Coordinates of C-alpha atoms and ligand atoms in Angstrom, one line a residue:
X1 CA -0.2 0.2 0.3
X2 CA 0.9 3.6 -0.7
X3 CA 3.3 5.1 1.9
X4 CA 1.5 8.0 3.4
X5 CA 4.8 9.7 4.0
X6 CA 5.5 9.2 0.2
X7 CA 4.9 12.8 -0.8
X8 CA 7.3 14.7 1.1
X9 CA 10.2 16.0 0.0
X10 CA 12.4 15.4 3.2
X11 CA 11.0 11.7 3.0
X12 CA 14.3 9.4 2.5
X13 CA 12.3 6.0 2.9
X14 CA 14.5 2.7 3.8
X15 CA 18.0 4.3 5.0
X16 CA 20.1 3.8 7.9
X17 CA 20.8 6.1 10.9
X18 CA 24.3 6.3 9.4
X19 CA 22.9 7.4 5.8
X20 CA 20.2 9.9 7.2
X21 CA 23.5 11.3 9.4
X22 CA 25.4 11.8 5.9
X23 CA 22.6 13.9 4.3
X24 CA 22.2 16.0 6.9
X25 CA 26.1 16.6 7.2
X26 CA 25.5 17.0 3.3
X27 CA 22.9 19.9 3.8
X28 CA 24.8 21.9 6.2
X29 CA 24.3 20.6 9.7
X30 CA 22.1 23.8 10.6
X31 CA 19.8 23.9 13.7
X32 CA 16.2 22.2 13.0
X33 CA 17.5 20.9 9.9
X34 CA 15.8 17.5 9.6
X35 CA 14.7 14.3 7.3
X36 CA 12.2 11.5 7.5
X37 CA 13.1 8.1 7.4
X38 CA 11.6 4.4 7.5
X39 CA 11.7 2.6 10.7
X40 CA 12.7 -0.8 9.6
X41 CA 11.0 -2.2 13.5
X42 CA 7.3 -1.4 13.1
X43 CA 5.5 -1.5 10.6
X44 CA 4.3 2.2 8.7
X45 CA 6.5 3.8 11.4
X46 CA 9.0 6.2 10.9
X47 CA 12.2 8.2 12.4
X48 CA 12.5 11.3 12.2
X49 CA 16.2 12.8 12.4
X50 CA 16.8 16.5 13.9
X51 CA 20.2 18.5 14.1
X52 CA 20.7 20.8 17.1
X53 CA 24.0 22.1 18.1
X54 CA 25.9 20.1 15.5
X55 CA 24.7 16.9 17.5
X56 CA 21.7 13.9 15.7
X57 CA 18.5 13.6 17.4
X58 CA 16.4 10.5 16.2
X59 CA 13.2 10.4 17.0
X60 CA 10.9 7.4 16.5
X61 CA 7.3 8.2 15.2
X62 CA 5.0 5.4 15.7
X63 CA 1.8 4.3 14.0
X64 CA -0.7 3.3 16.4
X65 CA -3.3 0.7 16.2
X66 CA -6.4 3.3 15.5
X67 CA -3.8 4.4 12.6
X68 CA -3.1 7.6 13.8
X69 CA 1.1 8.6 14.6
X70 CA 3.6 9.8 17.3
X71 CA 6.8 10.6 18.3
X72 CA 6.9 8.6 21.7
X73 CA 4.9 10.3 24.3
X74 CA 3.7 13.4 22.5
X75 CA 0.3 14.3 20.7
X76 CA -1.7 12.1 17.9
X77 CA -1.6 12.8 14.3
X78 CA -3.2 12.0 11.2
X79 CA -0.2 11.4 9.2
X80 CA 3.3 12.1 8.8
X81 CA 2.9 15.5 6.9
X82 CA 0.7 16.4 9.6
X83 CA 3.0 15.9 11.9
X84 CA 5.6 17.2 11.2
X85 CA 4.2 21.0 10.3
X86 CA 3.1 20.5 14.1
X87 CA 6.7 19.9 15.2
X88 CA 7.8 22.9 13.1
X89 CA 5.7 25.3 15.0
X90 CA 5.9 23.7 18.5
X91 CA 9.0 21.3 19.9
X92 CA 6.9 20.3 22.2
X93 CA 9.7 17.9 23.8
X94 CA 12.1 17.6 21.0
X95 CA 15.4 19.6 21.3
X96 CA 14.2 22.5 18.9
X97 CA 11.2 22.9 16.4
X98 CA 11.6 21.7 12.7
X99 CA 13.6 24.1 10.6
X100 CA 14.7 23.7 7.6
X101 CA 13.6 20.5 5.5
X102 CA 17.1 18.5 4.2
X103 CA 15.3 17.9 0.9
X104 CA 16.0 15.2 -1.4
X105 CA 18.1 15.4 -4.8
X106 CA 16.9 15.2 -7.6
X107 CA 19.1 11.8 -7.7
X108 CA 18.2 10.4 -4.3
X109 CA 14.7 8.7 -5.0
X110 CA 13.2 7.0 -1.8
X111 CA 14.4 4.2 -1.2
X112 CA 12.1 1.2 -0.7
X113 CA 12.1 -0.6 3.0
X114 CA 12.8 -4.7 2.8
X115 CA 8.8 -4.8 4.0
X116 CA 7.9 -2.8 1.3
X117 CA 9.4 -5.4 -1.6
X118 CA 8.9 -8.4 0.9
X119 CA 5.2 -6.9 1.3
X120 CA 4.7 -7.1 -2.6
X121 CA 6.4 -10.8 -2.5
X122 CA 4.2 -11.9 -0.1
X123 CA 1.1 -10.7 -1.3
X124 CA 1.8 -12.5 -4.9
X125 CA 2.6 -15.7 -2.9
X126 CA -0.9 -15.6 -0.9
X127 CA -2.9 -15.0 -3.9
X128 CA -0.8 -17.5 -5.3
X129 CA -1.2 -20.6 -3.2
X130 CA -4.3 -19.8 -2.0
X131 CA -6.4 -19.2 -4.8
X132 CA -4.0 -20.7 -6.9
X133 CA -3.8 -18.3 -9.4
X134 CA -1.0 -17.0 -11.6
X135 CA -0.4 -13.8 -14.5
X136 CA -3.0 -11.6 -15.3
X137 CA -5.9 -13.1 -12.7
X138 CA -3.3 -13.3 -9.9
X139 CA -2.7 -8.9 -10.8
X140 CA -6.3 -8.1 -11.4
X141 CA -7.0 -10.2 -7.7
X142 CA -4.5 -7.6 -6.5
X143 CA -5.7 -4.4 -7.8
X144 CA -9.0 -5.4 -7.0
X145 CA -8.4 -6.6 -3.4
X146 CA -5.2 -5.3 -2.3
X147 CA -6.8 -3.5 1.3
X148 CA -8.7 -7.3 2.1
X149 CA -5.5 -8.8 1.2
X150 CA -3.0 -6.4 3.2
X151 CA -5.2 -7.2 5.6
X152 CA -5.1 -10.7 5.6
X153 CA -1.2 -11.0 5.0
X154 CA -0.2 -8.7 8.2
X155 CA -1.3 -11.0 10.2
X156 CA -1.6 -14.8 8.4
X157 CA 0.9 -15.1 6.2
X158 CA 3.5 -16.6 8.5
X159 CA 1.3 -19.5 7.5
X160 CA 2.5 -19.9 3.9
X161 CA 6.1 -19.7 4.7
X162 CA 8.7 -22.3 4.1
X163 CA 10.0 -21.8 7.3
X164 CA 6.4 -22.0 9.5
X165 CA 5.5 -25.6 11.0
X166 CA 2.5 -25.2 12.6
X167 CA 1.5 -27.3 16.1
X168 CA 4.3 -29.5 16.6
X169 CA 5.9 -30.0 19.5
X170 CA 9.6 -29.1 20.7
X171 CA 11.1 -32.4 20.2
X172 CA 9.3 -32.9 16.3
X173 CA 10.7 -29.6 15.8
X174 CA 14.1 -31.1 16.9
X175 CA 13.9 -34.0 15.1
X176 CA 13.2 -32.1 11.8
X177 CA 16.2 -29.8 12.0
X178 CA 18.4 -32.4 13.1
X179 CA 17.4 -34.2 9.9
X180 CA 19.3 -33.4 6.5
X181 CA 22.7 -31.3 7.0
X182 CA 23.0 -28.6 9.9
X183 CA 24.1 -25.7 9.6
X184 CA 24.3 -23.0 12.2
X185 CA 21.2 -20.3 11.5
X186 CA 18.7 -22.9 9.9
X187 CA 15.5 -22.6 11.7
X188 CA 12.5 -23.4 11.9
X189 CA 8.8 -21.9 13.3
X190 CA 6.2 -23.7 15.1
X191 CA 3.1 -23.1 17.2
X192 CA 3.0 -23.7 20.8
X193 CA -0.3 -26.5 21.5
X194 CA -2.1 -25.2 24.5
X195 CA -1.4 -21.1 24.1
X196 CA -1.3 -20.3 20.2
X197 CA 2.0 -18.6 21.0
X198 CA 4.9 -19.2 18.9
X199 CA 8.3 -20.6 19.3
X200 CA 11.4 -20.4 17.2
X201 CA 14.0 -23.2 17.1
X202 CA 17.3 -22.8 15.7
X203 CA 20.6 -24.7 15.2
X204 CA 24.1 -23.4 16.3
X205 CA 26.9 -25.8 16.9
X206 CA 24.9 -28.8 16.0
X207 CA 22.8 -27.9 19.2
X208 CA 19.3 -26.9 18.6
X209 CA 17.9 -23.9 20.9
X210 CA 14.6 -22.8 20.9
X211 CA 13.3 -19.0 21.6
X212 CA 9.5 -18.5 22.9
X213 CA 8.7 -15.2 20.8
X214 CA 6.8 -13.1 23.1
X215 CA 3.6 -11.0 22.2
X216 CA 3.2 -7.7 24.4
X217 CA 0.0 -6.0 25.5
X218 CA -0.6 -4.3 22.1
X219 CA -0.5 -7.5 20.3
X220 CA 3.3 -6.7 19.2
X221 CA 5.8 -9.8 18.6
X222 CA 9.6 -9.5 20.1
X223 CA 12.3 -11.8 21.4
X224 CA 12.7 -11.2 24.9
X225 CA 13.6 -7.5 25.6
X226 CA 14.1 -7.5 21.4
X227 CA 12.3 -5.3 19.1
X228 CA 8.8 -5.5 19.0
X229 CA 7.5 -6.4 15.2
X230 CA 3.4 -6.1 14.3
X231 CA 3.8 -9.8 12.6
X232 CA 5.7 -12.9 13.0
X233 CA 7.1 -12.8 9.4
X234 CA 8.1 -9.0 9.7
X235 CA 10.4 -10.6 12.9
X236 CA 11.8 -13.5 11.0
X237 CA 13.2 -11.2 8.4
X238 CA 14.5 -9.0 10.8
X239 CA 16.4 -11.7 12.9
X240 CA 17.5 -12.4 9.4
X241 CA 19.7 -9.5 9.8
X242 CA 19.9 -8.8 13.0
X243 CA 20.4 -11.8 16.5
X244 CA 18.8 -9.4 18.7
X245 CA 19.5 -12.0 22.0
X246 CA 19.5 -15.4 19.4
X247 CA 22.6 -16.9 19.4
X248 CA 22.9 -16.6 15.6
X249 CA 21.5 -14.5 12.7
X250 CA 18.6 -16.9 11.4
X251 CA 20.3 -18.2 7.9
X252 CA 18.2 -21.4 6.0
X253 CA 14.6 -22.2 6.6
X254 CA 14.3 -25.9 8.1
X255 CA 11.4 -26.6 5.0
X256 CA 8.2 -27.2 5.7
X257 CA 7.6 -29.8 3.1
X258 CA 3.5 -29.1 3.1
X259 CA 4.0 -25.4 3.0
X260 CA 6.9 -25.2 0.2
X261 CA 4.8 -28.1 -1.9
X262 CA 3.9 -25.9 -4.8
X263 CA 1.9 -28.7 -6.8
X264 CA -1.4 -27.8 -7.5
X265 CA -3.9 -29.0 -5.3
X266 CA -6.7 -31.2 -7.3
X267 CA -9.7 -28.5 -6.0
X268 CA -8.0 -24.8 -6.3
X269 CA -8.1 -23.7 -2.9
X270 CA -10.5 -21.4 -1.2
X271 CA -12.8 -22.0 -3.9
X272 CA -16.1 -22.3 -4.4
X273 CA -17.1 -26.2 -5.1
X274 CA -19.3 -25.6 -8.5
X275 CA -21.4 -28.2 -7.6
X276 CA -21.8 -28.1 -3.9
X277 CA -23.6 -24.5 -3.6
X278 CA -22.5 -21.7 -1.3
X279 CA -20.4 -23.2 0.6
X280 CA -17.3 -21.7 1.5
X281 CA -14.3 -24.2 1.3
X282 CA -11.2 -22.9 3.0
X283 CA -8.0 -25.3 1.3
X284 CA -5.7 -26.6 4.0
X285 CA -3.0 -25.6 3.0
X286 CA -0.5 -25.8 5.8
X287 CA 0.1 -29.1 8.4
X288 CA -2.6 -27.9 10.2
X289 CA -6.5 -26.4 8.6
X290 CA -8.0 -25.7 11.7
X291 CA -5.3 -22.8 12.0
X292 CA -6.0 -21.5 8.6
X293 CA -9.8 -21.7 9.5
X294 CA -9.2 -19.1 12.4
X295 CA -7.7 -16.7 10.3
X296 CA -10.4 -16.7 7.3
X297 CA -13.3 -17.1 9.7
X298 CA -14.4 -14.0 9.5
X299 CA -12.6 -12.7 6.6
X300 CA -15.1 -10.8 3.8
X301 CA -15.8 -13.2 0.4
X302 CA -13.1 -11.6 -2.4
X303 CA -14.3 -12.4 -6.4
X304 CA -11.3 -14.7 -6.3
X305 CA -13.0 -16.9 -4.3
X306 CA -15.5 -18.1 -7.0
X307 CA -14.9 -20.3 -9.6
X308 CA -16.0 -17.5 -12.4
X309 CA -12.9 -15.5 -11.4
X310 CA -11.1 -17.6 -13.9
X311 CA -12.2 -19.1 -16.9
X312 CA -13.3 -22.4 -16.8
X313 CA -10.4 -23.4 -19.7
X314 CA -8.0 -22.2 -18.1
X315 CA -7.9 -25.9 -16.9
X316 CA -5.4 -27.0 -19.8
X317 CA -7.0 -30.6 -19.4
X318 CA -10.7 -28.2 -20.9
X319 CA -8.9 -26.2 -22.8
X320 CA -8.1 -29.1 -25.4
X321 CA -11.6 -29.4 -26.0
X322 CA -12.7 -25.6 -26.0
X323 CA -14.5 -25.4 -29.4
X324 CA -16.9 -21.9 -30.4
X325 CA -19.5 -24.8 -31.2
X326 CA -20.7 -26.9 -28.4
X327 CA -22.4 -30.3 -28.6
X328 CA -26.2 -30.1 -27.1
X329 CA -25.8 -33.1 -25.5
X330 CA -23.2 -31.8 -23.0
X331 CA -25.6 -28.8 -21.9
X332 CA -28.6 -29.2 -19.3
X333 CA -31.0 -26.9 -20.0
X334 CA -33.4 -25.9 -16.9
X335 CA -37.0 -24.4 -16.7
X336 CA -36.0 -21.7 -14.6
X337 CA -35.7 -18.3 -16.7
X338 CA -33.8 -15.7 -15.4
X339 CA -34.6 -12.8 -17.4
X340 CA -35.6 -11.7 -21.1
X341 CA -35.1 -9.7 -24.0
X342 CA -36.2 -9.2 -27.2
X343 CA -34.2 -11.6 -28.6
X344 CA -35.9 -14.4 -26.2
X345 CA -35.3 -15.4 -23.1
X346 CA -31.8 -16.0 -20.5
X347 CA -32.3 -19.7 -19.0
X348 CA -30.5 -21.2 -16.3
X349 CA -28.9 -24.4 -17.2
X350 CA -25.2 -26.9 -16.3
X351 CA -22.8 -27.1 -19.0
X352 CA -20.7 -30.5 -18.5
X353 CA -17.4 -30.4 -19.5
X354 CA -14.6 -33.2 -18.8
X355 CA -13.6 -32.8 -15.5
X356 CA -16.3 -30.4 -13.9
X357 CA -19.7 -29.1 -14.2
X358 CA -20.4 -25.5 -14.8
X359 CA -23.8 -23.8 -13.6
X360 CA -24.9 -21.7 -17.0
X361 CA -26.7 -18.5 -18.5
X362 CA -27.8 -19.6 -21.6
X363 CA -29.4 -16.9 -23.9
X364 CA -31.9 -19.0 -26.2
X365 CA -33.2 -17.1 -29.3
X366 CA -36.7 -16.8 -29.7
X367 CA -37.4 -17.8 -33.5
X368 CA -35.1 -19.1 -36.1
X369 CA -36.9 -17.1 -39.2
X370 CA -35.6 -13.5 -38.0
X371 CA -32.2 -13.9 -39.9
X372 CA -31.4 -10.3 -38.2
X373 CA -31.7 -11.3 -34.8
X374 CA -29.7 -14.6 -35.4
X375 CA -26.9 -12.6 -36.8
X376 CA -26.8 -9.7 -34.0
X377 CA -26.4 -13.1 -31.7
X378 CA -23.8 -14.2 -33.3
X379 CA -22.0 -11.2 -33.8
X380 CA -22.1 -10.8 -29.4
X381 CA -20.7 -14.2 -29.1
X382 CA -18.0 -13.1 -31.8
X383 CA -17.1 -10.7 -29.6
X384 CA -17.3 -12.6 -26.3
X385 CA -15.7 -15.2 -27.7
X386 CA -12.3 -12.9 -27.9
X387 CA -12.9 -11.6 -23.9
X388 CA -11.2 -12.7 -21.1
X389 CA -11.6 -10.6 -17.9
X390 CA -12.8 -11.5 -13.9
X391 CA -15.0 -8.5 -14.2
X392 CA -16.3 -9.7 -17.6
X393 CA -19.0 -12.1 -18.2
X394 CA -17.5 -15.0 -20.0
X395 CA -18.9 -16.9 -23.0
X396 CA -18.6 -20.5 -23.0
X397 CA -19.4 -20.6 -26.2
X398 CA -22.4 -21.3 -28.8
X399 CA -25.3 -24.6 -29.0
X400 CA -27.1 -24.4 -32.3
X401 CA -30.3 -27.2 -31.1
X402 CA -33.5 -26.5 -31.4
X403 CA -32.9 -23.1 -31.1
X404 CA -29.4 -20.8 -31.7
X405 CA -28.1 -20.4 -27.8
X406 CA -25.3 -18.4 -26.0
X407 CA -24.1 -19.9 -23.3
X408 CA -22.3 -18.2 -20.5
X409 CA -20.9 -18.0 -17.4
X410 CA -23.6 -17.8 -14.5
X411 CA -23.9 -14.5 -12.7
X412 CA -26.9 -15.6 -10.0
X413 CA -26.6 -12.6 -8.3
X414 CA -28.8 -10.5 -10.9
X415 CA -28.3 -7.3 -12.5
X416 CA -26.9 -4.3 -10.4
X417 CA -29.9 -1.6 -10.0
X418 CA -32.6 -4.5 -8.8
X419 CA -29.8 -6.2 -7.0
X420 CA -29.4 -2.9 -5.1
X421 CA -32.8 -1.6 -5.0
X422 CA -34.2 -4.7 -2.8
X423 CA -31.0 -4.9 -0.3
X424 CA -30.3 -1.1 0.1
X425 CA -30.5 -1.9 3.9
X426 CA -27.4 -4.7 3.9
X427 CA -25.6 -3.2 1.4
X428 CA -23.3 0.0 2.6
X429 CA -21.6 2.3 0.4
X430 CA -17.9 1.0 0.6
X431 CA -19.3 -2.2 -0.7
X432 CA -21.3 0.0 -3.7
X433 CA -17.9 1.6 -4.1
X434 CA -16.1 -2.0 -4.1
X435 CA -18.5 -3.5 -6.9
X436 CA -17.8 -0.2 -9.1
X437 CA -14.6 -0.2 -8.8
X438 CA -14.7 -4.1 -10.3
X439 CA -16.9 -2.3 -13.4
X440 CA -14.0 0.4 -13.9
X441 CA -11.1 -2.7 -13.9
X442 CA -13.8 -4.7 -16.6
X443 CA -14.2 -1.1 -18.8
X444 CA -10.1 -1.0 -18.5
X445 CA -9.6 -4.1 -20.0
X446 CA -11.8 -3.4 -23.1
X447 CA -10.1 -0.1 -23.5
X448 CA -6.9 -1.0 -23.5
X449 CA -8.1 -4.0 -26.2
X450 CA -10.3 -1.9 -28.5
X451 CA -13.5 -3.0 -27.4
X452 CA -16.6 -0.6 -26.7
X453 CA -19.7 -2.2 -25.3
X454 CA -22.3 0.7 -26.1
X455 CA -24.6 -0.4 -23.6
X456 CA -22.9 -0.2 -20.4
X457 CA -25.8 0.4 -18.1
X458 CA -26.6 -0.9 -14.2
X459 CA -29.2 -3.5 -16.0
X460 CA -26.0 -5.1 -17.3
X461 CA -23.9 -5.3 -14.8
X462 CA -24.3 -8.6 -13.3
X463 CA -23.6 -10.1 -9.9
X464 CA -22.0 -13.3 -8.9
X465 CA -22.3 -12.1 -5.5
X466 CA -22.9 -8.9 -3.3
X467 CA -19.0 -8.6 -3.5
X468 CA -18.3 -9.8 -7.5
X469 CA -19.6 -7.5 -10.6
X470 CA -19.2 -8.4 -13.8
X471 CA -20.2 -6.8 -17.1
X472 CA -22.5 -8.4 -19.5
X473 CA -24.3 -8.0 -22.7
X474 CA -22.5 -8.0 -25.5
X475 CA -25.3 -7.0 -27.7
X476 CA -24.4 -3.8 -28.9
X477 CA -20.6 -4.0 -28.3
X478 CA -18.1 -3.5 -31.7
X479 CA -14.2 -4.0 -31.7
X480 CA -12.6 -1.5 -32.9
X481 CA -9.7 -1.5 -35.8
X482 CA -5.7 -1.0 -34.7
X483 CA -5.7 2.4 -35.9
X484 CA -9.5 3.3 -35.3
X485 CA -10.5 5.2 -32.4
X486 CA -14.6 5.3 -32.7
X487 CA -17.2 3.3 -34.1
X488 CA -19.7 5.6 -36.7
X489 CA -23.0 3.6 -36.3
X490 CA -24.7 4.4 -39.7
X491 CA -28.2 5.0 -38.3
X492 CA -29.6 5.2 -34.9
X493 CA -31.1 2.4 -33.4
X494 CA -33.0 1.6 -30.5
X495 CA -30.3 3.0 -28.4
X496 CA -30.1 3.9 -24.4
X497 CA -30.4 7.9 -24.9
X498 CA -29.8 8.0 -21.2
X499 CA -26.6 6.8 -20.7
X500 CA -25.4 7.9 -24.3
X501 CA -22.6 10.7 -24.4
X502 CA -23.8 13.6 -26.4
X503 CA -20.8 12.8 -29.8
X504 CA -22.6 9.3 -29.7
X505 CA -26.6 10.7 -30.2
X506 CA -25.0 13.5 -32.6
X507 CA -22.8 12.1 -34.5
X508 CA -23.9 8.6 -33.8
X509 CA -19.5 8.2 -33.1
X510 CA -18.8 5.3 -30.3
X511 CA -15.7 5.0 -28.6
X512 CA -14.3 4.2 -25.0
X513 CA -14.6 7.9 -24.3
X514 CA -18.9 7.5 -24.4
X515 CA -19.0 4.3 -22.3
X516 CA -16.6 6.5 -20.0
X517 CA -20.1 8.4 -20.0
X518 CA -22.4 5.6 -19.6
X519 CA -19.9 4.7 -16.7
X520 CA -20.9 8.0 -14.8
X521 CA -24.7 7.1 -15.4
X522 CA -24.0 3.1 -14.4
X523 CA -22.4 4.8 -10.9
X524 CA -25.2 7.2 -10.6
X525 CA -27.8 4.2 -10.7
X526 CA -25.3 2.5 -8.6
X527 CA -25.1 5.1 -5.6
X528 CA -28.5 5.9 -5.7
X529 CA -29.5 2.1 -5.0
X530 CA -31.0 1.2 -8.4
X531 CA -32.9 4.8 -8.6
X532 CA -33.7 5.4 -12.3
X533 CA -31.4 8.2 -14.5
X534 CA -33.3 11.5 -15.6
X535 CA -36.1 10.4 -13.9
X536 CA -39.1 12.4 -15.1
X537 CA -37.0 13.3 -18.4
X538 CA -37.7 11.4 -22.0
X539 CA -34.6 10.2 -23.7
X540 CA -34.4 13.6 -26.5
X541 CA -34.8 15.7 -23.9
X542 CA -31.8 14.1 -22.0
X543 CA -29.6 15.6 -24.9
X544 CA -31.3 19.4 -24.4
X545 CA -30.4 19.3 -20.4
X546 CA -26.9 18.0 -21.0
X547 CA -26.7 20.5 -23.7
X548 CA -27.6 23.4 -21.1
X549 CA -25.4 22.2 -18.8
X550 CA -27.2 20.7 -16.4
X551 CA -26.1 17.3 -14.9
X552 CA -27.6 14.8 -12.8
X553 CA -27.0 15.7 -8.4
X554 CA -25.5 13.8 -6.3
X555 CA -27.6 10.5 -5.6
X556 CA -28.1 11.3 -0.8
X557 CA -24.9 9.5 1.0
X558 CA -23.1 8.9 -2.3
X559 CA -19.6 10.2 -1.3
X560 CA -18.1 13.7 -2.8
X561 CA -14.7 11.9 -4.4
X562 CA -17.4 9.4 -6.1
X563 CA -19.8 12.2 -6.8
X564 CA -17.0 14.6 -8.7
X565 CA -15.7 11.2 -10.8
X566 CA -19.4 10.6 -12.3
X567 CA -19.0 14.7 -12.9
X568 CA -15.9 14.2 -15.2
X569 CA -17.6 11.1 -16.9
X570 CA -20.1 13.4 -18.4
X571 CA -17.2 15.9 -19.8
X572 CA -19.2 17.4 -22.6
X573 CA -15.9 16.9 -24.9
X574 CA -15.0 13.4 -25.6
X575 CA -11.4 14.8 -26.2
X576 CA -11.5 16.7 -22.5
X577 CA -13.5 13.4 -20.7
X578 CA -11.0 10.8 -19.1
X579 CA -9.8 7.9 -20.2
X580 CA -11.0 4.4 -18.5
X581 CA -7.1 4.3 -17.3
X582 CA -8.0 7.3 -15.2
X583 CA -11.1 6.6 -13.8
X584 CA -10.1 2.8 -12.5
X585 CA -7.4 4.6 -11.0
X586 CA -9.5 7.3 -9.0
X587 CA -11.8 4.4 -8.5
X588 CA -9.3 2.3 -6.7
X589 CA -7.9 5.3 -5.1
X590 CA -11.2 5.9 -2.9
X591 CA -11.7 2.4 -2.5
X592 CA -8.3 1.9 -1.2
X593 CA -8.7 4.4 1.2
X594 CA -12.6 4.1 2.3
X595 CA -11.7 0.2 2.8
X596 CA -8.4 0.8 4.7
X597 CA -10.6 3.0 7.6
X598 CA -13.2 1.5 8.0
X599 CA -12.9 -2.1 9.9
X600 CA -13.6 -5.6 7.4
X601 CA -17.8 -6.3 7.1
X602 CA -18.5 -9.8 7.4
X603 CA -20.1 -10.5 4.1
X604 CA -23.9 -11.7 3.5
X605 CA -23.8 -14.6 0.8
X606 CA -26.6 -13.4 -2.1
X607 CA -28.9 -16.3 -1.7
Ligands
LIG701 P1 -30.7 -8.2 -23.4 O1 -29.9 -8.0 -24.7 O2 -31.8 -8.4 -24.0 O3 -30.8 -6.9 -22.5 P2 -29.2 -9.3 -21.8 O4 -27.6 -9.9 -22.0 O5 -28.7 -8.1 -20.8 O6 -30.1 -9.6 -22.6 O7 -29.8 -10.0 -20.5 C1 -31.0 -10.0 -20.0 C2 -31.7 -10.6 -18.4 O8 -31.2 -11.9 -18.8 C3 -30.4 -10.2 -17.4 O9 -30.8 -8.6 -17.2 C4 -30.2 -10.7 -16.4 O10 -31.3 -10.9 -15.5 C5 -30.4 -12.1 -17.3 N1 -29.3 -12.7 -17.8 C6 -28.3 -12.1 -18.7 N2 -27.4 -13.0 -18.9 C7 -26.6 -13.9 -17.3 C8 -25.7 -14.3 -17.0 N3 -24.8 -14.6 -17.1 N4 -26.3 -15.0 -15.7 C9 -27.5 -14.4 -15.2 N5 -28.1 -13.9 -15.4 C10 -28.1 -13.6 -16.7
LIG702 MG1 -29.3 -5.8 -20.8

């Protein structure tokens, strides 16, 4: 996550005390000269280095559990910038006020900390192991869920580490350390049976030493009398650099085969089993699955928990049989209707693949006679066939039998506007932001791949569950040529005018920028919990409303930042309108900022 000190010109990142003093010397050692650097010991903490009387003074700045920052014993401040501003006016216990910032030069970038890079790697490792994701799917999981993942990792990451052996007895720890070679510094961490506390076992001179990892009142981990850390894995990383009271520093991990085995589990861990309904099944990744359940028990639902996060063809076995046209025998059609349109209806069904059964939604064409409608559906299938993103409804294939059928992934939560208007009191604003960020990720994917959707609206955003949205209905979509920025429609059809940008209505020009306009309207629908946009107006009236410079008001309770994004999406000139690259970034920044503050909610699964 971004470091709040990043934007301060006197912040140096992870430099040592000696390096800080070197910088201050170079800058002239005047009284009140200061800089800020990262603290190695506490997660999110800093050190303020200050010159007075040609002497260096180093003050640790701690990040408290409530998210505020303070110099030991001093007043709390909401961020490092505010803290420094305060001490520039009032010395309040320091040797003097902060008078002159020791500024970084152009060739001195902020140095990333060990934990910054480590955290990134751990995050990837965690996602890879827990959900069995790779590549682009892993990146998408991380970008959409970073705040929740960081919370999980802060407390539970040690469970996935190769040096963590779970609940084993001291003797078993020794047995494992004595097997194979016993170089100094070979170590493991185990959990003590009775108390749930941790112990470190370490080889030195062919002897195993055991250390209790202590926890102080605030929950921090430490070696007796040693440095305190927020997490077990940080303590271990620190002990690799400094002995902190141990006989030696930690070197080679005694590898726990269960944690080190990267073999793909038969069922991806933590995913919903496609046939077994809604139960979430956390996977026994470590030797002791009960412990894992402990940390995952109350965590919010994440898109990666659903099998729909990756394509059913992600499995190489299934990919072998992938064909555009599906065999009728493999498709079971339910009588249940999920929805309908002028083409016909959408039915529920199951598609039998080689290894698994997939719940599907089947768009069934009404009659075969209307050639035009059939062509339209084939075009929709062609578009969907080219798309593969977690936030877009995937097509499984087409089936030509009693009628022409488009077989898609199932999004059982139904359209966004209906869901929000019926569950208004159960869905927080944060939840709406989360879903709209996911929609912006799906739209960013379309923008990057030169597709225009042309019918983005809340009715075409379907939910897999309360925390997972997908864009659907590619009936009007177009793939743009490599050099084209827009699609020009020859004639106006039955168009969703209230969702359309001025250039669509006036010049029939469609681009990702016009999709951005529709995204703004979709946001308005979402934040008004399924309200109807431009309520009393007819489609053509909306155009003059917009041309007059008017825009819809902010829905009640909508965060101001989100309304600002909407207004920017409704920039009249498409050249001045933000792209999805920009929109997604703004949705993400806002989403991260609010989910950091509020405690994670216990999810309400969609029935
Ligand atoms: P139209 O072109 O008529 O708008 P849509 O693709 O939007 O067709 O589908 C119409 C309705 O069918 C949707 O509003 C939704 O209720 C249902 N539906 C469509 N696709 C799915 C799906 N993949 N999963 C679940 N329901 C779906
Ligand atoms: Mg639709």
